[in-house]
Amino acid sequence: MNTPPTRQILGRTVQEWFYSLPVFTLLLLTLIIGTGEMVHGQLLKLGESMFGDPAAQVQYFMLRAEPTKPDCDANINVDAEIAKQSAGGAAKAGDDIDDLFGGDQKATDPAVLRKSVEQALAICKAKHALYERVIQHQTPQVKAYRILETSFFGLFQIGTDNRSLILLLMVGIAAISTTLSFHHIGIRPGHFTRDYLLQSASQAISSGLLLFSSVRYYQILKESGVPIEHPLLHYIWMVLFTVLLLINVKRVLIPVKSPHGDGDWGGAFLSIPLYAQMATVAGVYFLIKDHHAGLAIYINQLMELPSIFMNLGLFIWSGMLLKQSRIIDLIMDTLRPWSLSPQLLTYIVLLGAAVATAYTGASGVFVIAGGAIIYHEVRASGGTRQFALAATAMSGSLGAVLRPCLLVVFIAALNKQVTTGGLYHWGFYVFLLTSTLFFVASQMLRTQKASIESPAKALPAMLRLMVPIVPYAALTLAVVAIYEFALDTKLNEITAPTIMPVILLIILVFDKMTNKGKAELTPDYASHRQEGVERSIRFATNETIGHIGALLSLMTLSLAMGGVIERSEVMGFFPTVFENHWTAMAFLVVTKVVLGMIMDPFGAVVLVSGTLAPIAYANNIDPIHFWMMVLVAFELGYLLPPVAINQLLTRQVIGEEEVIEADREVKHLGFYRRYERWVLPLIVMSIGLAIVSFGPLAVIDFPQLAFLKDWFLHTAQ
């Protein structure tokens, strides 16, 4: 982050007090909410096992509060009540027994009336008997336990009921911090004075449009006469955009000076934040259409599924905590005895990175967390800068289809036609396909001989280097076991956002305590790692804030861009039913790649779910097949201009100077070597996309491939 040095208060900068501490608290609260639900479920089970009495038909839920004594009369005289009701006295007196059991005041049949009164009396006696049994079980131990259980429930329930508020506060604080530090995502980062000036000017315009739309949205809701749900959220949006507007107007009037000079205007336009471009385009569109509240309406979709985006924040935090530990270094050490060629090493690294990508929620997060390590390890094995950059960009692409990737959960949440189980099942085969394609392509295009050390030499050395990893693995297994056996919660796509940060916090604490005073073990490219537990967690949280602000701002405005595409009815220019599913699939493939080029995955999924998915279903394309194609198409789009988000993040973590040097050293070579960091990922993902998109259609349409269809169906079962 490009944060200028500031004076410290009690050993912390002003920004850390006003941004890091609140966001750390909100992240911790999100973690507590997720874990609290698991813990409370176990508290209820424990309460039932300790205080429930099956013989007396008393369950713990009956003991969670003071019982209320039944107000019916269990000693009523049946004959007197019958006579009373027959005479109409009961209707006048309004006896509670009639209200309770709904007796017919006009009943004249003595047998029916007697049966009704006797049944009411039996029910009343049963209620009194149950009340007496519950009173007898209200022991001091029960009262003490229920205070603990209900207090715990109340604490996490407050957080559960206010997920949207927590998310908006987190996004707002992170967005302000990211704006102050010029950390928003652009085609290239700001470096010169004109870069910072155009960044501020574009954000001033976008903040003004967002503020205007938010105010108009609130006014329209207020004028409708219907009570506004969660008005506090509207106030926070308006305050956020006001603060962003003031920050950027001040920077336009008093420009930030760069020590590197003024720069040129052409390069400055490339540094304009992508979210600001989206906000301006969407805001102007809605103004032209006289839909002043449109921008605010679409960005408020962020509040519709707060858990998804809160979990993304936790995944980003997990990635930054991972970045502070040595665990990736230790794993990479175990591969060195094999003396692998750069291509073979990269293939193995990408397999591991795919799993890490799935467990950090989204492709960009892992590039940020582990991209620098992957780049330098590939370079150390003899790989060129261009190849290492390609590997780094690809490291966040292959795992988006694996369990427990958050994007798949998001797709299943929005589309009832698919389940996470089905998507993850076929996602595994898609992963095998794309990873194998990368290996084949890299081997075919390599310039040096493939090499591997003999197992007799490499295996013993590898086993020795695995010893330092054992404690980390044991801690991971211990945490997973505690959640599974103590809290009855398995590690899966639903629980991963809660469990992964806990695992990485514990690993980081262990790593810093065992590595204390051993700074020489930290390689030069990992100079961002801090000494000590507290400093490491604080630094990881600071980085998390920047990435939450940048990524969630981009995702939020992608929702607005999706609204523009949806309301412009541009999809109406294309047919909804094509002459065959091959033509339909070709159309869908192109549109998904284009969306991946300009939108973040979460915003694009919202748009696709409402506009393009129905076209696929109408053309007899299987929903799982369609969404597998979508995920691969998105990953291809993330590697393509004009945005190429994975390439942008690679440039961000590797450094502008290294990328410039990579281009400089191959400028005299052929086309492929000059553009290898772009071409190699595109070759792999394009072939993978073609196979995923049209392979199943070929199996369906051509009888000669029926054996493949049978194999697929057998595998799916």
XYZ file of C-alpha atoms in Angstrom:
717
model
C 0.000 0.000 0.000
C 1.189 3.494 -0.786
C 0.549 4.825 2.675
C 2.714 7.793 3.631
C 4.413 7.601 7.026
C 2.392 9.101 9.868
C 3.112 9.805 13.498
C 2.340 7.061 15.964
C 0.075 6.979 19.004
C 0.959 4.322 21.589
C 3.067 2.504 19.001
C 0.351 2.500 16.329
C -0.276 4.804 13.396
C -3.459 6.852 13.224
C -4.684 4.690 10.351
C -4.131 1.531 12.392
C -6.249 2.947 15.226
C -9.053 4.106 12.957
C -8.966 1.372 10.282
C -7.010 -1.709 11.333
C -8.478 -2.069 14.800
C -12.135 -1.676 13.699
C -11.717 -4.050 10.744
C -9.850 -6.558 12.909
C -12.747 -6.363 15.387
C -15.319 -6.878 12.622
C -13.375 -9.825 11.177
C -13.104 -11.340 14.626
C -16.819 -10.750 15.202
C -17.601 -12.475 11.908
C -15.442 -15.397 13.027
C -17.182 -15.504 16.398
C -20.613 -15.455 14.763
C -19.737 -18.449 12.593
C -18.136 -20.400 15.428
C -20.845 -19.262 17.860
C -23.550 -21.023 15.890
C -21.570 -24.246 16.091
C -20.824 -23.835 19.799
C -24.416 -22.969 20.656
C -25.664 -26.104 18.926
C -23.342 -28.136 21.138
C -24.452 -26.238 24.240
C -28.050 -27.198 23.497
C -27.041 -30.836 23.033
C -25.023 -30.759 26.239
C -27.924 -29.180 28.103
C -30.238 -31.902 26.860
C -27.838 -34.667 27.877
C -27.278 -33.193 31.354
C -30.720 -31.931 32.300
C -33.202 -33.611 29.988
C -35.361 -36.301 31.645
C -36.995 -38.610 29.076
C -38.791 -40.562 31.794
C -40.518 -37.396 33.007
C -40.928 -36.123 29.423
C -38.940 -33.003 30.265
C -36.540 -31.662 27.640
C -33.900 -29.005 28.068
C -35.681 -26.472 25.840
C -38.496 -26.441 28.470
C -35.965 -25.430 31.118
C -34.348 -22.518 29.212
C -36.724 -20.010 30.830
C -38.935 -19.762 33.899
C -42.126 -21.747 33.195
C -45.522 -20.022 33.215
C -48.218 -21.631 35.350
C -51.287 -22.682 33.296
C -54.277 -20.417 33.955
C -56.936 -23.121 33.493
C -58.681 -24.716 36.518
C -57.635 -28.350 36.985
C -60.124 -28.910 39.859
C -63.312 -27.949 38.046
C -66.488 -29.938 38.724
C -67.562 -31.565 35.473
C -71.267 -31.739 36.261
C -71.354 -28.163 37.483
C -69.521 -26.958 34.370
C -71.964 -28.853 32.120
C -74.913 -27.325 33.882
C -73.321 -23.901 33.722
C -72.658 -24.138 29.989
C -76.071 -25.585 29.296
C -77.645 -22.609 31.022
C -75.538 -20.191 29.022
C -73.617 -18.992 32.060
C -70.286 -19.865 30.574
C -70.812 -17.539 27.656
C -71.581 -14.658 29.944
C -68.775 -15.359 32.360
C -66.256 -15.857 29.585
C -64.564 -18.710 31.441
C -60.984 -19.264 30.378
C -61.651 -22.938 29.761
C -63.796 -22.020 26.751
C -61.169 -19.720 25.304
C -58.544 -22.363 25.812
C -60.363 -25.327 24.303
C -62.822 -23.610 21.962
C -65.980 -25.262 23.276
C -69.188 -24.696 21.361
C -71.328 -22.428 23.505
C -74.450 -23.450 21.636
C -73.943 -27.171 22.055
C -77.176 -28.685 23.360
C -76.328 -32.388 23.160
C -75.441 -33.374 26.784
C -73.172 -36.253 25.653
C -71.167 -34.035 23.314
C -70.920 -31.311 25.917
C -69.751 -33.751 28.617
C -67.102 -35.229 26.339
C -65.837 -31.742 25.461
C -65.572 -30.673 29.102
C -63.852 -33.919 30.123
C -61.304 -33.582 27.298
C -60.617 -29.983 28.250
C -60.140 -30.983 31.875
C -57.739 -33.800 30.922
C -55.619 -31.421 28.832
C -55.625 -28.884 31.646
C -54.458 -31.482 34.172
C -51.695 -32.578 31.792
C -50.493 -28.981 31.523
C -50.434 -28.595 35.292
C -48.609 -31.900 35.679
C -45.988 -30.849 33.114
C -45.629 -27.494 34.857
C -44.991 -29.262 38.175
C -42.388 -31.554 36.592
C -40.607 -28.590 34.966
C -40.622 -26.729 38.295
C -39.058 -29.741 39.986
C -36.262 -29.768 37.367
C -35.465 -26.076 37.817
C -32.382 -26.796 39.928
C -29.626 -24.256 40.676
C -27.411 -26.148 38.203
C -30.006 -25.752 35.436
C -30.392 -22.048 36.153
C -26.634 -21.485 36.099
C -26.204 -23.433 32.870
C -29.080 -21.729 31.088
C -27.654 -18.315 31.989
C -24.444 -19.343 30.229
C -26.243 -20.853 27.229
C -28.823 -18.083 26.691
C -26.216 -15.346 27.222
C -24.003 -16.950 24.608
C -26.985 -17.275 22.296
C -27.887 -13.620 22.772
C -24.360 -12.451 21.978
C -23.943 -14.281 18.671
C -27.610 -13.718 17.759
C -26.982 -9.970 17.770
C -24.215 -10.508 15.249
C -26.327 -12.897 13.176
C -29.193 -10.403 12.996
C -26.820 -7.615 11.936
C -24.712 -9.331 9.268
C -25.550 -6.662 6.690
C -24.496 -3.891 9.076
C -21.214 -5.634 9.891
C -20.487 -6.186 6.190
C -21.248 -2.574 5.263
C -19.097 -1.208 8.085
C -16.238 -3.467 7.004
C -16.576 -2.453 3.349
C -16.919 1.230 4.234
C -13.867 1.387 6.493
C -11.792 -0.644 4.033
C -12.899 1.503 1.073
C -11.866 4.718 2.867
C -8.503 3.232 3.851
C -7.919 1.897 0.329
C -8.757 5.286 -1.172
C -6.378 7.111 1.163
C -3.569 4.719 0.241
C -4.215 4.711 -3.548
C -4.635 0.939 -3.414
C -7.650 0.500 -5.702
C -7.246 -1.851 -8.663
C -6.452 -0.249 -12.031
C -4.870 -1.387 -15.270
C -1.598 -0.333 -13.696
C -0.858 1.108 -10.235
C -0.371 4.818 -9.701
C 3.235 5.991 -9.710
C 3.389 9.602 -10.887
C 1.679 12.853 -9.913
C -0.709 12.763 -12.860
C -1.644 9.175 -11.988
C -2.728 10.252 -8.517
C -4.543 13.304 -9.891
C -6.621 11.286 -12.361
C -7.294 8.620 -9.749
C -8.655 11.283 -7.406
C -10.654 13.074 -10.105
C -12.288 9.856 -11.354
C -13.129 8.793 -7.817
C -14.564 12.219 -7.034
C -16.931 11.875 -10.005
C -17.896 8.304 -9.113
C -18.378 9.168 -5.413
C -20.595 12.104 -6.383
C -22.762 9.878 -8.580
C -22.985 7.221 -5.867
C -23.901 9.795 -3.222
C -26.578 11.382 -5.417
C -28.111 7.985 -6.211
C -28.069 6.907 -2.553
C -29.813 10.121 -1.434
C -32.446 9.798 -4.165
C -33.019 6.137 -3.309
C -33.620 7.033 0.328
C -35.942 9.918 -0.639
C -37.977 7.677 -2.954
C -38.345 5.057 -0.237
C -39.388 7.705 2.290
C -41.927 9.267 -0.071
C -43.492 5.876 -0.774
C -45.087 5.883 2.668
C -43.858 2.365 3.398
C -41.621 2.006 6.470
C -37.963 1.807 5.401
C -36.241 -1.421 6.344
C -32.845 -0.911 7.981
C -32.595 2.876 7.506
C -29.195 2.800 9.225
C -27.729 1.032 6.173
C -28.861 3.893 3.933
C -27.278 6.446 6.288
C -23.978 4.541 6.264
C -23.936 4.395 2.453
C -24.502 8.154 2.273
C -21.830 8.898 4.891
C -19.361 6.616 3.109
C -19.797 8.286 -0.269
C -19.664 11.738 1.328
C -16.331 10.913 2.965
C -14.947 9.469 -0.284
C -16.125 12.547 -2.174
C -14.453 14.920 0.297
C -11.175 12.964 0.246
C -10.958 13.002 -3.532
C -12.112 16.621 -4.000
C -9.400 17.704 -1.572
C -6.822 15.727 -3.568
C -7.999 17.297 -6.820
C -7.705 20.788 -5.335
C -4.429 19.972 -3.565
C -2.815 17.261 -5.736
C -0.578 14.627 -4.205
C 2.976 15.092 -5.453
C 4.967 12.032 -6.466
C 8.768 11.915 -5.993
C 8.943 10.109 -9.357
C 7.757 13.107 -11.378
C 4.613 14.104 -13.253
C 4.390 11.210 -15.693
C 2.289 11.328 -18.857
C -1.473 11.568 -19.301
C -1.699 8.389 -21.392
C -0.270 6.271 -18.612
C -2.302 8.171 -16.041
C -5.566 7.080 -17.672
C -4.499 3.445 -17.216
C -4.221 3.976 -13.454
C -7.876 5.060 -13.011
C -9.493 2.544 -10.599
C -11.718 0.034 -12.347
C -14.473 0.500 -9.780
C -14.539 4.247 -10.521
C -14.871 3.560 -14.243
C -17.757 1.186 -13.590
C -19.462 3.608 -11.205
C -19.193 6.452 -13.716
C -20.513 4.397 -16.634
C -23.398 2.976 -14.589
C -24.174 6.295 -12.912
C -24.323 8.227 -16.200
C -26.457 5.501 -17.781
C -29.020 5.642 -14.975
C -29.062 9.452 -15.115
C -29.773 9.357 -18.851
C -32.566 6.852 -18.215
C -33.933 9.138 -15.463
C -33.563 6.284 -12.966
C -31.765 8.245 -10.279
C -31.886 5.475 -7.677
C -30.628 2.787 -10.072
C -26.997 2.881 -8.993
C -27.909 2.652 -5.299
C -30.424 -0.120 -5.887
C -27.875 -2.365 -7.555
C -25.026 -1.773 -5.122
C -27.446 -2.624 -2.307
C -27.558 -6.152 -3.718
C -24.355 -6.543 -1.718
C -26.607 -6.664 1.349
C -28.805 -9.446 -0.036
C -26.236 -12.180 0.645
C -24.048 -10.669 3.373
C -22.699 -14.027 4.537
C -21.073 -14.700 1.145
C -19.158 -11.410 1.121
C -18.310 -11.576 4.825
C -16.861 -15.008 4.167
C -14.844 -13.550 1.312
C -13.385 -11.064 3.804
C -12.414 -13.971 6.056
C -10.810 -15.784 3.123
C -8.785 -12.685 2.234
C -7.658 -12.465 5.862
C -6.710 -16.154 5.712
C -4.596 -15.475 2.641
C -2.763 -12.613 4.319
C -2.159 -14.702 7.465
C -0.782 -17.479 5.251
C 1.492 -14.927 3.610
C 2.993 -14.057 7.008
C 3.891 -17.667 7.826
C 6.681 -19.854 6.428
C 4.426 -22.781 5.562
C 4.584 -22.293 1.773
C 8.387 -21.939 1.976
C 8.641 -25.183 3.936
C 6.486 -27.020 1.430
C 8.544 -25.681 -1.461
C 11.726 -26.820 0.301
C 10.559 -30.432 0.066
C 10.592 -30.213 -3.753
C 14.136 -28.894 -4.120
C 15.937 -32.273 -3.695
C 14.262 -33.477 -6.896
C 16.020 -30.800 -9.005
C 12.910 -30.420 -11.120
C 12.851 -28.515 -14.377
C 10.944 -25.220 -14.185
C 8.018 -26.690 -16.136
C 7.641 -29.778 -13.967
C 8.085 -27.766 -10.772
C 5.459 -25.291 -11.940
C 3.021 -28.105 -12.682
C 3.385 -29.499 -9.158
C 3.149 -26.018 -7.649
C -0.035 -25.294 -9.589
C -1.618 -28.491 -8.286
C -0.973 -27.342 -4.732
C -1.956 -23.763 -5.540
C -5.297 -24.961 -6.903
C -6.187 -26.471 -3.535
C -5.052 -23.309 -1.763
C -7.106 -21.223 -4.203
C -10.204 -23.255 -3.387
C -9.604 -22.778 0.340
C -9.022 -19.036 0.036
C -12.316 -18.367 -1.684
C -11.371 -16.754 -4.984
C -8.587 -16.798 -7.539
C -7.272 -13.306 -6.831
C -6.815 -13.932 -3.119
C -4.258 -16.698 -3.584
C -2.339 -14.723 -6.210
C -2.008 -11.970 -3.621
C -1.063 -14.373 -0.821
C 1.295 -16.777 -2.562
C 2.099 -15.249 -5.931
C 5.475 -13.795 -4.938
C 6.653 -17.127 -3.503
C 5.616 -19.055 -6.613
C 7.294 -16.534 -8.899
C 10.617 -16.639 -7.083
C 10.613 -20.435 -6.720
C 10.070 -20.884 -10.460
C 12.840 -18.366 -11.115
C 15.163 -20.179 -8.685
C 14.604 -23.452 -10.571
C 15.808 -21.847 -13.811
C 12.526 -20.596 -15.274
C 12.492 -17.386 -17.272
C 10.784 -14.286 -15.934
C 8.051 -14.584 -18.569
C 7.348 -18.216 -17.667
C 7.356 -17.424 -13.950
C 4.859 -14.586 -14.509
C 2.626 -16.956 -16.494
C 2.781 -19.520 -13.689
C 1.923 -16.882 -11.085
C -1.098 -15.653 -13.051
C -2.252 -19.249 -13.559
C -1.852 -20.114 -9.874
C -5.180 -18.484 -9.098
C -7.100 -19.970 -12.020
C -7.218 -23.747 -11.715
C -8.767 -24.117 -8.257
C -11.969 -22.120 -8.810
C -13.864 -25.364 -9.525
C -12.641 -27.307 -6.485
C -14.237 -27.813 -3.085
C -14.796 -25.601 -1.062
C -14.434 -22.587 -3.404
C -16.804 -19.806 -2.345
C -17.764 -18.941 -5.921
C -19.377 -22.364 -6.386
C -21.343 -21.872 -3.166
C -22.528 -18.518 -4.527
C -23.664 -20.128 -7.790
C -25.623 -22.815 -5.957
C -27.208 -20.191 -3.688
C -28.560 -18.274 -6.692
C -29.521 -21.244 -8.898
C -31.762 -24.005 -7.602
C -31.001 -26.083 -10.725
C -27.564 -27.039 -9.360
C -26.054 -28.135 -6.070
C -22.591 -27.638 -4.659
C -22.109 -31.421 -4.618
C -22.737 -31.767 -8.353
C -20.617 -28.744 -9.249
C -17.683 -29.861 -7.106
C -17.886 -33.401 -8.473
C -17.522 -32.327 -12.102
C -15.254 -29.475 -11.123
C -12.658 -32.031 -10.055
C -12.548 -33.478 -13.587
C -12.355 -29.992 -15.084
C -9.392 -29.317 -12.794
C -7.669 -32.515 -13.958
C -8.211 -31.425 -17.554
C -6.858 -27.877 -17.241
C -3.900 -28.830 -15.044
C -2.901 -31.614 -17.455
C -3.225 -29.220 -20.383
C -0.847 -26.814 -18.650
C 1.716 -29.570 -18.140
C 1.493 -30.737 -21.755
C 1.671 -27.187 -23.123
C 4.614 -26.215 -20.925
C 6.518 -29.366 -21.929
C 5.894 -28.790 -25.629
C 7.006 -25.164 -25.428
C 9.988 -25.571 -23.114
C 13.481 -24.609 -24.253
C 15.563 -26.738 -21.893
C 15.797 -30.426 -21.173
C 13.406 -31.884 -18.597
C 15.211 -33.062 -15.483
C 14.494 -34.921 -12.290
C 16.801 -36.310 -9.621
C 16.829 -40.045 -8.966
C 14.447 -41.145 -6.175
C 17.322 -42.827 -4.343
C 18.901 -39.425 -3.729
C 15.885 -37.151 -3.670
C 13.460 -39.140 -1.514
C 15.588 -39.308 1.686
C 16.356 -35.591 1.441
C 12.700 -34.829 0.834
C 11.642 -36.863 3.881
C 14.145 -34.981 6.050
C 12.778 -31.665 4.827
C 9.231 -32.798 5.581
C 10.000 -33.069 9.283
C 9.542 -29.309 9.959
C 6.111 -29.499 8.287
C 4.835 -32.211 10.632
C 3.934 -29.857 13.530
C 1.984 -27.594 11.145
C 0.109 -30.585 9.739
C -0.588 -31.860 13.256
C -1.989 -28.483 14.335
C -4.203 -28.361 11.245
C -5.528 -31.858 11.873
C -6.076 -31.043 15.547
C -8.185 -27.966 14.769
C -10.203 -29.860 12.154
C -10.722 -32.713 14.651
C -11.879 -30.313 17.387
C -14.461 -28.795 15.064
C -15.576 -32.195 13.799
C -15.784 -34.114 17.069
C -16.262 -31.421 19.703
C -18.511 -29.112 17.665
C -19.939 -31.735 15.273
C -18.859 -29.573 12.315
C -16.921 -30.934 9.354
C -14.637 -28.851 7.178
C -16.593 -28.218 3.976
C -17.656 -25.391 1.682
C -20.057 -24.021 4.306
C -17.724 -24.078 7.295
C -14.379 -23.389 5.552
C -14.659 -19.566 5.871
C -14.881 -19.964 9.654
C -12.430 -22.821 10.193
C -9.640 -21.707 7.829
C -8.858 -18.397 9.605
C -8.740 -20.242 12.938
C -6.295 -22.790 11.503
C -4.085 -20.087 10.018
C -4.133 -17.969 13.176
C -2.930 -20.967 15.194
C -0.330 -21.873 12.552
C 0.928 -18.286 12.482
C 1.250 -18.155 16.273
C 3.162 -21.449 16.251
C 5.344 -20.330 13.343
C 6.331 -17.044 14.960
C 7.007 -18.637 18.342
C 9.204 -21.416 16.919
C 10.941 -19.065 14.460
C 11.621 -16.362 17.031
C 15.015 -14.751 16.545
C 15.639 -16.619 13.275
C 15.113 -13.815 10.779
C 17.805 -15.279 8.532
C 15.349 -18.039 7.600
C 13.163 -15.494 5.830
C 14.158 -15.123 2.160
C 14.596 -11.696 0.607
C 11.372 -11.889 -1.396
C 9.420 -12.397 1.854
C 10.653 -9.195 3.500
C 7.016 -8.287 4.212
C 6.956 -10.887 6.994
C 7.011 -9.409 10.454
C 8.688 -10.512 13.666
C 6.385 -11.612 16.479
C 2.780 -12.731 16.637
C 1.104 -9.379 17.272
C 3.028 -7.521 14.566
C 2.370 -10.288 12.040
C -1.375 -10.361 12.690
C -1.513 -6.550 12.609
C 0.399 -6.422 9.330
C -1.802 -9.152 7.817
C -4.908 -7.233 8.890
C -3.552 -4.026 7.338
C -3.027 -5.848 4.043
C -6.470 -7.415 4.347
C -8.057 -3.974 4.617
C -6.490 -2.854 1.353
C -7.587 -5.959 -0.502
C -11.097 -5.958 0.984
C -11.478 -2.324 -0.022
C -10.147 -2.943 -3.536
C -11.847 -6.267 -4.303
C -15.226 -5.575 -2.698
C -15.408 -2.097 -4.254
C -14.838 -3.753 -7.615
C -17.413 -6.456 -6.872
C -19.990 -3.934 -5.656
C -19.745 -1.818 -8.791
C -19.755 -4.966 -10.932
C -23.257 -5.498 -9.594
C -24.138 -2.048 -10.912
C -22.594 -2.826 -14.299
C -24.629 -6.001 -14.348
C -27.683 -3.826 -13.758
C -26.750 -1.670 -16.733
C -26.441 -4.708 -18.987
C -29.693 -6.115 -17.632
C -31.760 -2.911 -17.947
C -30.314 -1.972 -21.319
C -31.888 -5.196 -22.603
C -28.846 -5.782 -24.772
C -29.533 -9.499 -24.417
C -32.835 -8.896 -26.193
C -30.917 -8.460 -29.449
C -29.980 -12.139 -29.311
C -32.346 -15.098 -29.657
C -33.325 -17.028 -26.563
C -33.712 -20.295 -28.463
C -31.087 -21.255 -31.053
C -31.389 -23.741 -33.893
C -29.211 -26.218 -31.989
C -27.320 -26.430 -28.736
C -23.959 -26.077 -30.494
C -24.843 -22.588 -31.663
C -26.288 -21.753 -28.251
C -23.137 -22.933 -26.516
C -20.882 -20.934 -28.856
C -22.892 -17.803 -28.105
C -22.784 -18.443 -24.366
C -19.040 -19.141 -24.374
C -18.245 -15.837 -26.065
C -20.496 -13.835 -23.738
C -19.036 -15.466 -20.608
C -15.469 -14.768 -21.673
C -16.371 -11.130 -22.359
C -18.019 -10.841 -18.933
C -14.922 -12.362 -17.320
C -12.809 -9.731 -19.074
C -14.686 -6.783 -17.566
C -16.436 -7.976 -14.386
C -15.488 -9.688 -11.145
C -16.813 -13.261 -10.719
C -19.451 -12.570 -8.075
C -21.062 -9.688 -9.938
C -20.909 -11.676 -13.178
C -22.603 -14.697 -11.550
C -25.515 -12.487 -10.452
C -25.907 -11.188 -14.008
C -25.553 -14.606 -15.644
C -28.048 -16.207 -13.255
C -30.755 -13.759 -14.270
C -30.100 -13.337 -18.002
C -27.972 -16.022 -19.652
C -28.639 -19.131 -17.563
C -32.311 -19.304 -18.750
C -31.058 -19.271 -22.359
C -28.860 -22.293 -21.633
C -31.718 -24.204 -20.000
C -34.098 -23.318 -22.851
C -31.602 -24.831 -25.315
C -31.371 -28.144 -23.437
C -27.911 -27.496 -21.997
C -27.493 -29.311 -18.706
C -27.254 -26.800 -15.802
C -24.090 -28.370 -14.351
C -22.481 -28.453 -17.805
C -23.420 -24.804 -18.289
C -21.947 -23.625 -14.979
C -18.757 -25.620 -15.467
C -18.342 -23.803 -18.762
C -19.068 -20.488 -17.045
C -16.349 -21.014 -14.432
C -13.709 -21.917 -17.030
C -14.803 -19.032 -19.281
C -14.526 -16.609 -16.383
C -11.017 -17.832 -15.599
C -10.043 -17.302 -19.221
C -11.534 -13.809 -19.068
C -9.478 -12.999 -15.962
C -6.357 -13.543 -18.080
C -7.476 -11.363 -20.998
C -7.288 -7.596 -21.570
C -8.637 -5.015 -21.031
C -8.755 -5.844 -17.308
C -6.974 -9.238 -16.950
C -7.445 -9.169 -13.181
C -5.110 -12.117 -12.452
C -2.360 -10.513 -14.532
C -2.948 -7.209 -12.722
C -2.654 -8.854 -9.327
C 0.484 -10.689 -10.478
C 2.027 -7.378 -11.484
C 1.005 -5.953 -8.110
C 2.622 -8.668 -5.985
C 5.738 -9.143 -8.149
C 6.436 -5.476 -8.660
C 6.372 -3.152 -11.640
C 10.170 -3.207 -12.025
C 10.316 -7.008 -12.312
C 7.600 -7.058 -14.978
C 9.378 -4.332 -16.965
C 12.624 -6.310 -16.742
C 10.791 -9.457 -17.916
C 9.619 -7.615 -21.036
C 13.008 -6.012 -21.620
C 15.019 -9.246 -21.615
C 12.902 -10.890 -24.356
C 12.173 -7.924 -26.627
C 14.618 -9.270 -29.258
C 13.033 -12.765 -29.340
C 10.077 -14.198 -31.275
C 6.406 -13.500 -30.639
C 5.775 -16.360 -28.197
C 8.836 -15.673 -26.028
C 8.023 -11.953 -25.900
C 4.447 -12.569 -24.773
C 4.774 -15.913 -22.983
C 3.193 -14.631 -19.764
C 0.054 -13.856 -21.774
C 0.071 -16.586 -24.408
C 0.767 -19.697 -22.303
C -2.187 -19.234 -19.898
C -4.447 -18.326 -22.824
C -3.480 -21.463 -24.765
C -4.202 -23.690 -21.773
C -7.487 -22.095 -20.717
C -8.763 -21.687 -24.297
C -8.260 -25.380 -25.091
C -9.724 -26.299 -21.718
C -12.753 -24.097 -22.349
C -13.319 -25.612 -25.798
C -13.240 -29.161 -24.383
C -15.468 -28.343 -21.393
C -17.967 -26.458 -23.568
C -18.282 -28.717 -26.598
C -16.959 -32.084 -25.429
C -20.189 -33.122 -23.653
C -22.251 -31.996 -26.663
C -20.133 -34.204 -28.936
C -20.648 -37.150 -26.595
C -24.421 -36.602 -26.715
C -24.718 -36.077 -30.478
C -22.340 -38.670 -31.897
C -23.175 -42.378 -31.317
C -19.528 -43.317 -31.822
C -18.759 -41.614 -28.511
C -21.546 -43.352 -26.591
C -18.992 -45.266 -24.520
C -17.781 -41.937 -23.119
C -21.342 -41.003 -22.191
C -21.769 -44.297 -20.320
C -18.482 -43.713 -18.532
C -19.510 -40.193 -17.542
C -22.851 -41.373 -16.182
C -21.198 -44.224 -14.280
C -18.657 -41.785 -12.809
C -21.372 -39.320 -11.800
C -23.179 -42.031 -9.875
